[in-house]
């Protein structure tokens, strides 16, 4: 049974915001004409059937504006990955519920592959046929997939590495190089409004009847995707037409280690603050947007270590290698060139202490490239919660095996998160788990999967929740949508910041409503080992009537990437709680 968590302090704010939201809700109009979707040329391609869940790509023609720079034809299409029960209805309007999911920062549609399938299966066990749509941002049309698609055909992950880093041609095509911010003017047309509009047009096309839409669709988001969903709820897609308000498309809202709100500080509840913040923030937003358009501000993260273009490509390549050759000794790092972004990324993720980090292993500890790993072990060393030094990348996938290890204290030891008050915020750096690094350069390190960690003194089965084999498959995917976007548009972040700051004109002119998400059922899923519930989760209260669940032992990404069956024999908490929530809606 789902439980409800309430608080007097939270309740006061929630009721206030909900009351104002209700007052500002779009009112019915007898003269209103039903909106018609601008999406055309629907195409659906079945990608596979996994344990009774059909996965397909659905896309539509929704051309970018005529003044957009020249671009591939794929950029004029919007789409999503569709997950549905093999024995369920083909028409989404006939499903019991349709989950529409926005991805987090840098996340591609493949990010939600695990939770999507787990939700569909859990719902089936409850006697319900549901669909899960993992939305792809329009910027995914620029993803690098050629090398991955080719390597998946040949079975050799080094083909992808050589294509991206060593000039190897594929089908006569040579990789033209990684794009920089100045060469990505197309991203100026892929901000928050584009993300929201694509979702709206697709939802409208697939279920044209507005009462059915409002009964069937459940709008969700992981991490930054929860914020995007908050803006969707309060967006006006039809010049005041009540049927074209974002909230009129959703029966309920779900936030996965996130929050659903366009106004978390409740600025819009006070007319004076509404006017003041709009007068200040909207012009500032206009200036920053113009600066981004002329290249003064970056359009992408670019060469930023750990979270930049090459860094996310390396994580994907590590997944590809672990998927194609899981037990083979990895050659990935030996084939990667030495450059500032790659070396700084590997150094940050691997360093055992501050001296190792400051000297890049020259203090005698060595670098990640100096050790031997199977491809699966290398993937785990890069991203597992007992090794990776950045919490927001971590998943609980098992532990390193095959040789001796030493504890890590960079950037801080996991035990530091036990410090009262301060400890919760230290989770943001490297998470609450103890982390370990290999010490013997002669042995071949292997990996123990999430369901084989009994007896390991520095972890427990309840904190290992993701199957590294499935993570490898997802990371190593090529087209149609990658796990991590190659060129995520920072314009989306700029727009969210402007909206949160109070901008309601210019690019935020369609953000007409506020607090509407609080007038409907909400499910909040916190990852138990993540920092989010202890930071934003405390600063910005969830709706008083929300159902709140903590996913025990889950890291931030585990919220959408956990294994179908957990070590206690139960199904993935995230998919199960979501399926139970869908059933409660009727």
PDB file of C-alpha atoms in Angstrom, residues 194-442:
ATOM      1  CA  UNK A 194      10.388  23.431 -28.187  1.00  0.00           C
ATOM      2  CA  UNK A 195      10.551  20.593 -25.643  1.00  0.00           C
ATOM      3  CA  UNK A 196       7.122  21.463 -24.243  1.00  0.00           C
ATOM      4  CA  UNK A 197       5.504  22.053 -27.631  1.00  0.00           C
ATOM      5  CA  UNK A 198       6.740  18.716 -28.973  1.00  0.00           C
ATOM      6  CA  UNK A 199       5.252  16.886 -25.994  1.00  0.00           C
ATOM      7  CA  UNK A 200       1.937  18.687 -26.336  1.00  0.00           C
ATOM      8  CA  UNK A 201       1.583  18.116 -30.079  1.00  0.00           C
ATOM      9  CA  UNK A 202       2.407  14.424 -29.718  1.00  0.00           C
ATOM     10  CA  UNK A 203      -0.050  13.920 -26.862  1.00  0.00           C
ATOM     11  CA  UNK A 204      -2.722  15.765 -28.829  1.00  0.00           C
ATOM     12  CA  UNK A 205      -2.099  13.720 -31.969  1.00  0.00           C
ATOM     13  CA  UNK A 206      -2.169  10.345 -30.244  1.00  0.00           C
ATOM     14  CA  UNK A 207      -5.321  11.002 -28.200  1.00  0.00           C
ATOM     15  CA  UNK A 208      -7.350  13.757 -29.935  1.00  0.00           C
ATOM     16  CA  UNK A 209     -10.242  13.658 -27.433  1.00  0.00           C
ATOM     17  CA  UNK A 210      -9.396  16.087 -24.595  1.00  0.00           C
ATOM     18  CA  UNK A 211     -11.465  14.377 -21.840  1.00  0.00           C
ATOM     19  CA  UNK A 212      -9.739  11.096 -22.695  1.00  0.00           C
ATOM     20  CA  UNK A 213      -6.335  12.788 -22.640  1.00  0.00           C
ATOM     21  CA  UNK A 214      -6.979  14.231 -19.218  1.00  0.00           C
ATOM     22  CA  UNK A 215      -8.060  10.840 -17.948  1.00  0.00           C
ATOM     23  CA  UNK A 216      -5.337   8.693 -19.520  1.00  0.00           C
ATOM     24  CA  UNK A 217      -2.094  10.698 -19.512  1.00  0.00           C
ATOM     25  CA  UNK A 218       0.133  10.794 -16.436  1.00  0.00           C
ATOM     26  CA  UNK A 219       2.918  13.352 -16.824  1.00  0.00           C
ATOM     27  CA  UNK A 220       6.259  12.489 -15.263  1.00  0.00           C
ATOM     28  CA  UNK A 221       9.900  13.493 -15.166  1.00  0.00           C
ATOM     29  CA  UNK A 222      13.233  12.318 -13.789  1.00  0.00           C
ATOM     30  CA  UNK A 223      15.620  14.940 -12.346  1.00  0.00           C
ATOM     31  CA  UNK A 224      15.505  17.993 -14.634  1.00  0.00           C
ATOM     32  CA  UNK A 225      12.626  16.285 -16.441  1.00  0.00           C
ATOM     33  CA  UNK A 226      10.466  16.835 -13.372  1.00  0.00           C
ATOM     34  CA  UNK A 227      11.099  20.567 -13.642  1.00  0.00           C
ATOM     35  CA  UNK A 228      10.203  20.463 -17.334  1.00  0.00           C
ATOM     36  CA  UNK A 229       6.973  18.655 -16.460  1.00  0.00           C
ATOM     37  CA  UNK A 230       6.152  21.439 -13.996  1.00  0.00           C
ATOM     38  CA  UNK A 231       6.444  23.983 -16.802  1.00  0.00           C
ATOM     39  CA  UNK A 232       4.319  21.772 -19.054  1.00  0.00           C
ATOM     40  CA  UNK A 233       1.528  21.786 -16.468  1.00  0.00           C
ATOM     41  CA  UNK A 234       1.405  25.600 -16.373  1.00  0.00           C
ATOM     42  CA  UNK A 235       2.056  26.322 -20.063  1.00  0.00           C
ATOM     43  CA  UNK A 236      -0.601  27.837 -22.318  1.00  0.00           C
ATOM     44  CA  UNK A 237      -0.418  26.096 -25.697  1.00  0.00           C
ATOM     45  CA  UNK A 238      -3.463  27.784 -27.226  1.00  0.00           C
ATOM     46  CA  UNK A 239      -3.802  31.485 -26.439  1.00  0.00           C
ATOM     47  CA  UNK A 240      -6.091  30.987 -23.472  1.00  0.00           C
ATOM     48  CA  UNK A 241      -7.972  27.958 -24.826  1.00  0.00           C
ATOM     49  CA  UNK A 242      -8.669  25.869 -21.698  1.00  0.00           C
ATOM     50  CA  UNK A 243      -8.353  22.610 -23.608  1.00  0.00           C
ATOM     51  CA  UNK A 244      -4.870  23.649 -24.739  1.00  0.00           C
ATOM     52  CA  UNK A 245      -3.480  24.312 -21.273  1.00  0.00           C
ATOM     53  CA  UNK A 246      -0.777  21.859 -20.253  1.00  0.00           C
ATOM     54  CA  UNK A 247      -2.606  20.793 -17.104  1.00  0.00           C
ATOM     55  CA  UNK A 248      -5.657  19.924 -19.199  1.00  0.00           C
ATOM     56  CA  UNK A 249      -3.657  17.086 -20.743  1.00  0.00           C
ATOM     57  CA  UNK A 250      -2.615  15.314 -17.517  1.00  0.00           C
ATOM     58  CA  UNK A 251      -4.564  13.242 -15.019  1.00  0.00           C
ATOM     59  CA  UNK A 252      -1.732  13.293 -12.480  1.00  0.00           C
ATOM     60  CA  UNK A 253       1.965  14.010 -12.002  1.00  0.00           C
ATOM     61  CA  UNK A 254       4.974  11.967 -10.950  1.00  0.00           C
ATOM     62  CA  UNK A 255       8.421  13.261 -10.008  1.00  0.00           C
ATOM     63  CA  UNK A 256      11.339  10.823  -9.899  1.00  0.00           C
ATOM     64  CA  UNK A 257      14.027  12.214  -7.566  1.00  0.00           C
ATOM     65  CA  UNK A 258      12.804  15.650  -8.602  1.00  0.00           C
ATOM     66  CA  UNK A 259       9.881  18.035  -8.219  1.00  0.00           C
ATOM     67  CA  UNK A 260       7.078  19.062 -10.568  1.00  0.00           C
ATOM     68  CA  UNK A 261       6.689  22.837 -10.374  1.00  0.00           C
ATOM     69  CA  UNK A 262       7.181  25.959 -12.485  1.00  0.00           C
ATOM     70  CA  UNK A 263       7.213  28.184  -9.390  1.00  0.00           C
ATOM     71  CA  UNK A 264       8.889  26.379  -6.471  1.00  0.00           C
ATOM     72  CA  UNK A 265       9.476  29.597  -4.511  1.00  0.00           C
ATOM     73  CA  UNK A 266       5.769  30.544  -4.879  1.00  0.00           C
ATOM     74  CA  UNK A 267       6.679  33.924  -6.406  1.00  0.00           C
ATOM     75  CA  UNK A 268       3.493  33.958  -8.471  1.00  0.00           C
ATOM     76  CA  UNK A 269       1.299  33.830  -5.358  1.00  0.00           C
ATOM     77  CA  UNK A 270       2.135  37.469  -4.536  1.00  0.00           C
ATOM     78  CA  UNK A 271       1.210  40.083  -7.184  1.00  0.00           C
ATOM     79  CA  UNK A 272       3.971  42.460  -6.084  1.00  0.00           C
ATOM     80  CA  UNK A 273       6.653  39.763  -6.354  1.00  0.00           C
ATOM     81  CA  UNK A 274       5.160  38.557  -9.636  1.00  0.00           C
ATOM     82  CA  UNK A 275       5.486  42.021 -11.177  1.00  0.00           C
ATOM     83  CA  UNK A 276       8.869  42.796  -9.647  1.00  0.00           C
ATOM     84  CA  UNK A 277      10.598  39.559 -10.595  1.00  0.00           C
ATOM     85  CA  UNK A 278       9.160  39.647 -14.100  1.00  0.00           C
ATOM     86  CA  UNK A 279      10.366  43.231 -14.565  1.00  0.00           C
ATOM     87  CA  UNK A 280      13.874  42.235 -13.475  1.00  0.00           C
ATOM     88  CA  UNK A 281      14.340  38.690 -14.746  1.00  0.00           C
ATOM     89  CA  UNK A 282      12.684  38.904 -18.173  1.00  0.00           C
ATOM     90  CA  UNK A 283      15.084  41.580 -19.524  1.00  0.00           C
ATOM     91  CA  UNK A 284      18.040  39.725 -18.018  1.00  0.00           C
ATOM     92  CA  UNK A 285      16.852  36.539 -19.705  1.00  0.00           C
ATOM     93  CA  UNK A 286      16.580  38.381 -23.031  1.00  0.00           C
ATOM     94  CA  UNK A 287      20.183  39.580 -22.699  1.00  0.00           C
ATOM     95  CA  UNK A 288      21.510  36.141 -21.738  1.00  0.00           C
ATOM     96  CA  UNK A 289      19.618  34.488 -24.584  1.00  0.00           C
ATOM     97  CA  UNK A 290      21.014  37.009 -27.058  1.00  0.00           C
ATOM     98  CA  UNK A 291      24.503  36.415 -25.654  1.00  0.00           C
ATOM     99  CA  UNK A 292      24.073  32.700 -26.217  1.00  0.00           C
ATOM    100  CA  UNK A 293      22.923  33.294 -29.792  1.00  0.00           C
ATOM    101  CA  UNK A 294      26.062  35.261 -30.666  1.00  0.00           C
ATOM    102  CA  UNK A 295      28.364  32.825 -28.916  1.00  0.00           C
ATOM    103  CA  UNK A 296      29.283  34.852 -25.844  1.00  0.00           C
ATOM    104  CA  UNK A 297      27.625  32.223 -23.655  1.00  0.00           C
ATOM    105  CA  UNK A 298      28.106  28.523 -24.515  1.00  0.00           C
ATOM    106  CA  UNK A 299      25.308  26.525 -26.092  1.00  0.00           C
ATOM    107  CA  UNK A 300      26.654  23.194 -24.795  1.00  0.00           C
ATOM    108  CA  UNK A 301      28.942  21.923 -22.046  1.00  0.00           C
ATOM    109  CA  UNK A 302      31.540  21.155 -24.714  1.00  0.00           C
ATOM    110  CA  UNK A 303      34.980  20.287 -23.337  1.00  0.00           C
ATOM    111  CA  UNK A 304      33.946  20.383 -19.671  1.00  0.00           C
ATOM    112  CA  UNK A 305      35.541  17.379 -17.921  1.00  0.00           C
ATOM    113  CA  UNK A 306      33.289  14.685 -16.415  1.00  0.00           C
ATOM    114  CA  UNK A 307      30.041  16.160 -17.826  1.00  0.00           C
ATOM    115  CA  UNK A 308      31.161  17.345 -21.277  1.00  0.00           C
ATOM    116  CA  UNK A 309      30.794  16.014 -24.814  1.00  0.00           C
ATOM    117  CA  UNK A 310      33.657  13.494 -24.819  1.00  0.00           C
ATOM    118  CA  UNK A 311      33.012  12.441 -21.228  1.00  0.00           C
ATOM    119  CA  UNK A 312      29.460  11.290 -21.941  1.00  0.00           C
ATOM    120  CA  UNK A 313      30.627   9.613 -25.143  1.00  0.00           C
ATOM    121  CA  UNK A 314      33.230   7.661 -23.142  1.00  0.00           C
ATOM    122  CA  UNK A 315      30.565   6.411 -20.719  1.00  0.00           C
ATOM    123  CA  UNK A 316      28.559   5.217 -23.696  1.00  0.00           C
ATOM    124  CA  UNK A 317      31.615   3.549 -25.244  1.00  0.00           C
ATOM    125  CA  UNK A 318      32.373   1.800 -21.945  1.00  0.00           C
ATOM    126  CA  UNK A 319      28.819   0.482 -21.967  1.00  0.00           C
ATOM    127  CA  UNK A 320      29.186  -0.653 -25.583  1.00  0.00           C
ATOM    128  CA  UNK A 321      32.394  -2.535 -24.744  1.00  0.00           C
ATOM    129  CA  UNK A 322      30.816  -4.200 -21.699  1.00  0.00           C
ATOM    130  CA  UNK A 323      27.788  -5.187 -23.768  1.00  0.00           C
ATOM    131  CA  UNK A 324      29.716  -6.664 -26.718  1.00  0.00           C
ATOM    132  CA  UNK A 325      32.647  -8.223 -24.818  1.00  0.00           C
ATOM    133  CA  UNK A 326      31.771  -8.286 -21.108  1.00  0.00           C
ATOM    134  CA  UNK A 327      34.527 -10.633 -19.888  1.00  0.00           C
ATOM    135  CA  UNK A 328      37.298  -9.660 -22.289  1.00  0.00           C
ATOM    136  CA  UNK A 329      40.210  -7.559 -21.053  1.00  0.00           C
ATOM    137  CA  UNK A 330      39.347  -3.997 -21.940  1.00  0.00           C
ATOM    138  CA  UNK A 331      41.275  -2.183 -24.658  1.00  0.00           C
ATOM    139  CA  UNK A 332      39.086   0.908 -24.502  1.00  0.00           C
ATOM    140  CA  UNK A 333      41.371   3.188 -22.497  1.00  0.00           C
ATOM    141  CA  UNK A 334      44.429   2.132 -24.480  1.00  0.00           C
ATOM    142  CA  UNK A 335      42.652   3.267 -27.654  1.00  0.00           C
ATOM    143  CA  UNK A 336      41.502   6.609 -26.280  1.00  0.00           C
ATOM    144  CA  UNK A 337      43.801   9.538 -27.025  1.00  0.00           C
ATOM    145  CA  UNK A 338      45.348  11.664 -24.318  1.00  0.00           C
ATOM    146  CA  UNK A 339      43.779  15.099 -24.233  1.00  0.00           C
ATOM    147  CA  UNK A 340      42.831  17.518 -21.474  1.00  0.00           C
ATOM    148  CA  UNK A 341      39.127  16.639 -21.351  1.00  0.00           C
ATOM    149  CA  UNK A 342      39.567  12.856 -21.399  1.00  0.00           C
ATOM    150  CA  UNK A 343      42.472  12.753 -18.961  1.00  0.00           C
ATOM    151  CA  UNK A 344      40.801  15.163 -16.522  1.00  0.00           C
ATOM    152  CA  UNK A 345      37.590  13.132 -16.654  1.00  0.00           C
ATOM    153  CA  UNK A 346      39.348   9.838 -15.906  1.00  0.00           C
ATOM    154  CA  UNK A 347      41.433  11.461 -13.184  1.00  0.00           C
ATOM    155  CA  UNK A 348      38.412  12.911 -11.379  1.00  0.00           C
ATOM    156  CA  UNK A 349      36.387   9.714 -11.496  1.00  0.00           C
ATOM    157  CA  UNK A 350      39.292   7.467 -10.444  1.00  0.00           C
ATOM    158  CA  UNK A 351      41.432   9.438  -7.939  1.00  0.00           C
ATOM    159  CA  UNK A 352      41.606   7.774  -4.521  1.00  0.00           C
ATOM    160  CA  UNK A 353      42.647  10.884  -2.585  1.00  0.00           C
ATOM    161  CA  UNK A 354      43.455  14.547  -3.068  1.00  0.00           C
ATOM    162  CA  UNK A 355      47.159  13.853  -3.690  1.00  0.00           C
ATOM    163  CA  UNK A 356      46.284  11.387  -6.466  1.00  0.00           C
ATOM    164  CA  UNK A 357      43.930  13.932  -8.004  1.00  0.00           C
ATOM    165  CA  UNK A 358      46.380  16.844  -7.780  1.00  0.00           C
ATOM    166  CA  UNK A 359      49.184  14.867  -9.442  1.00  0.00           C
ATOM    167  CA  UNK A 360      46.991  12.804 -11.803  1.00  0.00           C
ATOM    168  CA  UNK A 361      48.421   9.655 -10.273  1.00  0.00           C
ATOM    169  CA  UNK A 362      52.050  10.783 -10.489  1.00  0.00           C
ATOM    170  CA  UNK A 363      52.370  10.389  -6.707  1.00  0.00           C
ATOM    171  CA  UNK A 364      52.717   6.663  -7.345  1.00  0.00           C
ATOM    172  CA  UNK A 365      49.061   5.715  -7.340  1.00  0.00           C
ATOM    173  CA  UNK A 366      48.890   5.584 -11.125  1.00  0.00           C
ATOM    174  CA  UNK A 367      45.997   6.468 -13.402  1.00  0.00           C
ATOM    175  CA  UNK A 368      42.986   4.456 -14.458  1.00  0.00           C
ATOM    176  CA  UNK A 369      44.841   3.556 -17.658  1.00  0.00           C
ATOM    177  CA  UNK A 370      47.561   1.800 -15.626  1.00  0.00           C
ATOM    178  CA  UNK A 371      45.260  -0.956 -14.367  1.00  0.00           C
ATOM    179  CA  UNK A 372      43.768  -3.992 -16.068  1.00  0.00           C
ATOM    180  CA  UNK A 373      39.998  -4.511 -16.178  1.00  0.00           C
ATOM    181  CA  UNK A 374      37.483  -6.630 -17.985  1.00  0.00           C
ATOM    182  CA  UNK A 375      35.132  -4.418 -19.975  1.00  0.00           C
ATOM    183  CA  UNK A 376      32.407  -4.937 -17.385  1.00  0.00           C
ATOM    184  CA  UNK A 377      34.783  -4.046 -14.549  1.00  0.00           C
ATOM    185  CA  UNK A 378      35.876  -0.876 -16.349  1.00  0.00           C
ATOM    186  CA  UNK A 379      32.258   0.214 -16.740  1.00  0.00           C
ATOM    187  CA  UNK A 380      31.695  -0.448 -13.050  1.00  0.00           C
ATOM    188  CA  UNK A 381      34.855   1.411 -12.069  1.00  0.00           C
ATOM    189  CA  UNK A 382      33.677   4.442 -14.034  1.00  0.00           C
ATOM    190  CA  UNK A 383      30.068   4.595 -12.825  1.00  0.00           C
ATOM    191  CA  UNK A 384      29.369   2.391  -9.814  1.00  0.00           C
ATOM    192  CA  UNK A 385      28.495   3.929  -6.447  1.00  0.00           C
ATOM    193  CA  UNK A 386      31.434   2.129  -4.795  1.00  0.00           C
ATOM    194  CA  UNK A 387      33.986   3.627  -7.189  1.00  0.00           C
ATOM    195  CA  UNK A 388      32.752   6.685  -9.143  1.00  0.00           C
ATOM    196  CA  UNK A 389      33.595  10.034  -7.523  1.00  0.00           C
ATOM    197  CA  UNK A 390      30.504  11.918  -8.791  1.00  0.00           C
ATOM    198  CA  UNK A 391      27.180  11.083  -7.167  1.00  0.00           C
ATOM    199  CA  UNK A 392      24.931  12.131 -10.035  1.00  0.00           C
ATOM    200  CA  UNK A 393      26.566   9.562 -12.362  1.00  0.00           C
ATOM    201  CA  UNK A 394      26.476   6.668  -9.917  1.00  0.00           C
ATOM    202  CA  UNK A 395      24.454   3.482 -10.027  1.00  0.00           C
ATOM    203  CA  UNK A 396      24.566   0.567  -7.587  1.00  0.00           C
ATOM    204  CA  UNK A 397      25.698  -2.183  -9.978  1.00  0.00           C
ATOM    205  CA  UNK A 398      27.914  -4.454  -7.854  1.00  0.00           C
ATOM    206  CA  UNK A 399      31.585  -4.368  -6.819  1.00  0.00           C
ATOM    207  CA  UNK A 400      35.103  -4.739  -8.184  1.00  0.00           C
ATOM    208  CA  UNK A 401      36.632  -8.208  -7.815  1.00  0.00           C
ATOM    209  CA  UNK A 402      39.801 -10.104  -8.681  1.00  0.00           C
ATOM    210  CA  UNK A 403      42.382  -8.046  -6.784  1.00  0.00           C
ATOM    211  CA  UNK A 404      43.117  -5.835  -3.792  1.00  0.00           C
ATOM    212  CA  UNK A 405      41.488  -2.440  -3.321  1.00  0.00           C
ATOM    213  CA  UNK A 406      42.011   0.645  -1.158  1.00  0.00           C
ATOM    214  CA  UNK A 407      39.434   3.119   0.211  1.00  0.00           C
ATOM    215  CA  UNK A 408      38.882   6.450  -1.517  1.00  0.00           C
ATOM    216  CA  UNK A 409      38.714   9.800   0.238  1.00  0.00           C
ATOM    217  CA  UNK A 410      38.448  12.076  -2.807  1.00  0.00           C
ATOM    218  CA  UNK A 411      36.576  14.397  -2.914  1.00  0.00           C
ATOM    219  CA  UNK A 412      35.406  13.182   0.516  1.00  0.00           C
ATOM    220  CA  UNK A 413      34.913   9.741   2.039  1.00  0.00           C
ATOM    221  CA  UNK A 414      31.442   8.265   2.007  1.00  0.00           C
ATOM    222  CA  UNK A 415      31.505   8.193   5.799  1.00  0.00           C
ATOM    223  CA  UNK A 416      31.548  12.009   5.828  1.00  0.00           C
ATOM    224  CA  UNK A 417      27.904  11.963   4.779  1.00  0.00           C
ATOM    225  CA  UNK A 418      27.092  10.724   8.288  1.00  0.00           C
ATOM    226  CA  UNK A 419      28.019  14.109   9.762  1.00  0.00           C
ATOM    227  CA  UNK A 420      24.814  15.697  11.120  1.00  0.00           C
ATOM    228  CA  UNK A 421      23.253  18.279   8.755  1.00  0.00           C
ATOM    229  CA  UNK A 422      26.392  18.849   6.660  1.00  0.00           C
ATOM    230  CA  UNK A 423      26.577  15.195   5.717  1.00  0.00           C
ATOM    231  CA  UNK A 424      23.395  15.280   3.683  1.00  0.00           C
ATOM    232  CA  UNK A 425      24.844  17.986   1.443  1.00  0.00           C
ATOM    233  CA  UNK A 426      28.151  16.132   1.074  1.00  0.00           C
ATOM    234  CA  UNK A 427      26.141  13.447  -0.725  1.00  0.00           C
ATOM    235  CA  UNK A 428      26.140  15.780  -3.730  1.00  0.00           C
ATOM    236  CA  UNK A 429      29.862  15.295  -4.273  1.00  0.00           C
ATOM    237  CA  UNK A 430      30.376  11.541  -4.183  1.00  0.00           C
ATOM    238  CA  UNK A 431      27.365   9.933  -2.552  1.00  0.00           C
ATOM    239  CA  UNK A 432      26.958   8.194   0.824  1.00  0.00           C
ATOM    240  CA  UNK A 433      28.653   4.879  -0.021  1.00  0.00           C
ATOM    241  CA  UNK A 434      32.278   3.991   0.708  1.00  0.00           C
ATOM    242  CA  UNK A 435      34.311   3.913  -2.511  1.00  0.00           C
ATOM    243  CA  UNK A 436      37.357   1.809  -3.368  1.00  0.00           C
ATOM    244  CA  UNK A 437      40.078   1.809  -6.022  1.00  0.00           C
ATOM    245  CA  UNK A 438      42.289  -1.021  -7.329  1.00  0.00           C
ATOM    246  CA  UNK A 439      45.918  -1.178  -6.175  1.00  0.00           C
ATOM    247  CA  UNK A 440      47.559  -4.047  -8.109  1.00  0.00           C
ATOM    248  CA  UNK A 441      48.534  -3.184 -11.677  1.00  0.00           C
ATOM    249  CA  UNK A 442      49.385  -6.787 -12.596  1.00  0.00           C
TER     250      UNK A 442
END
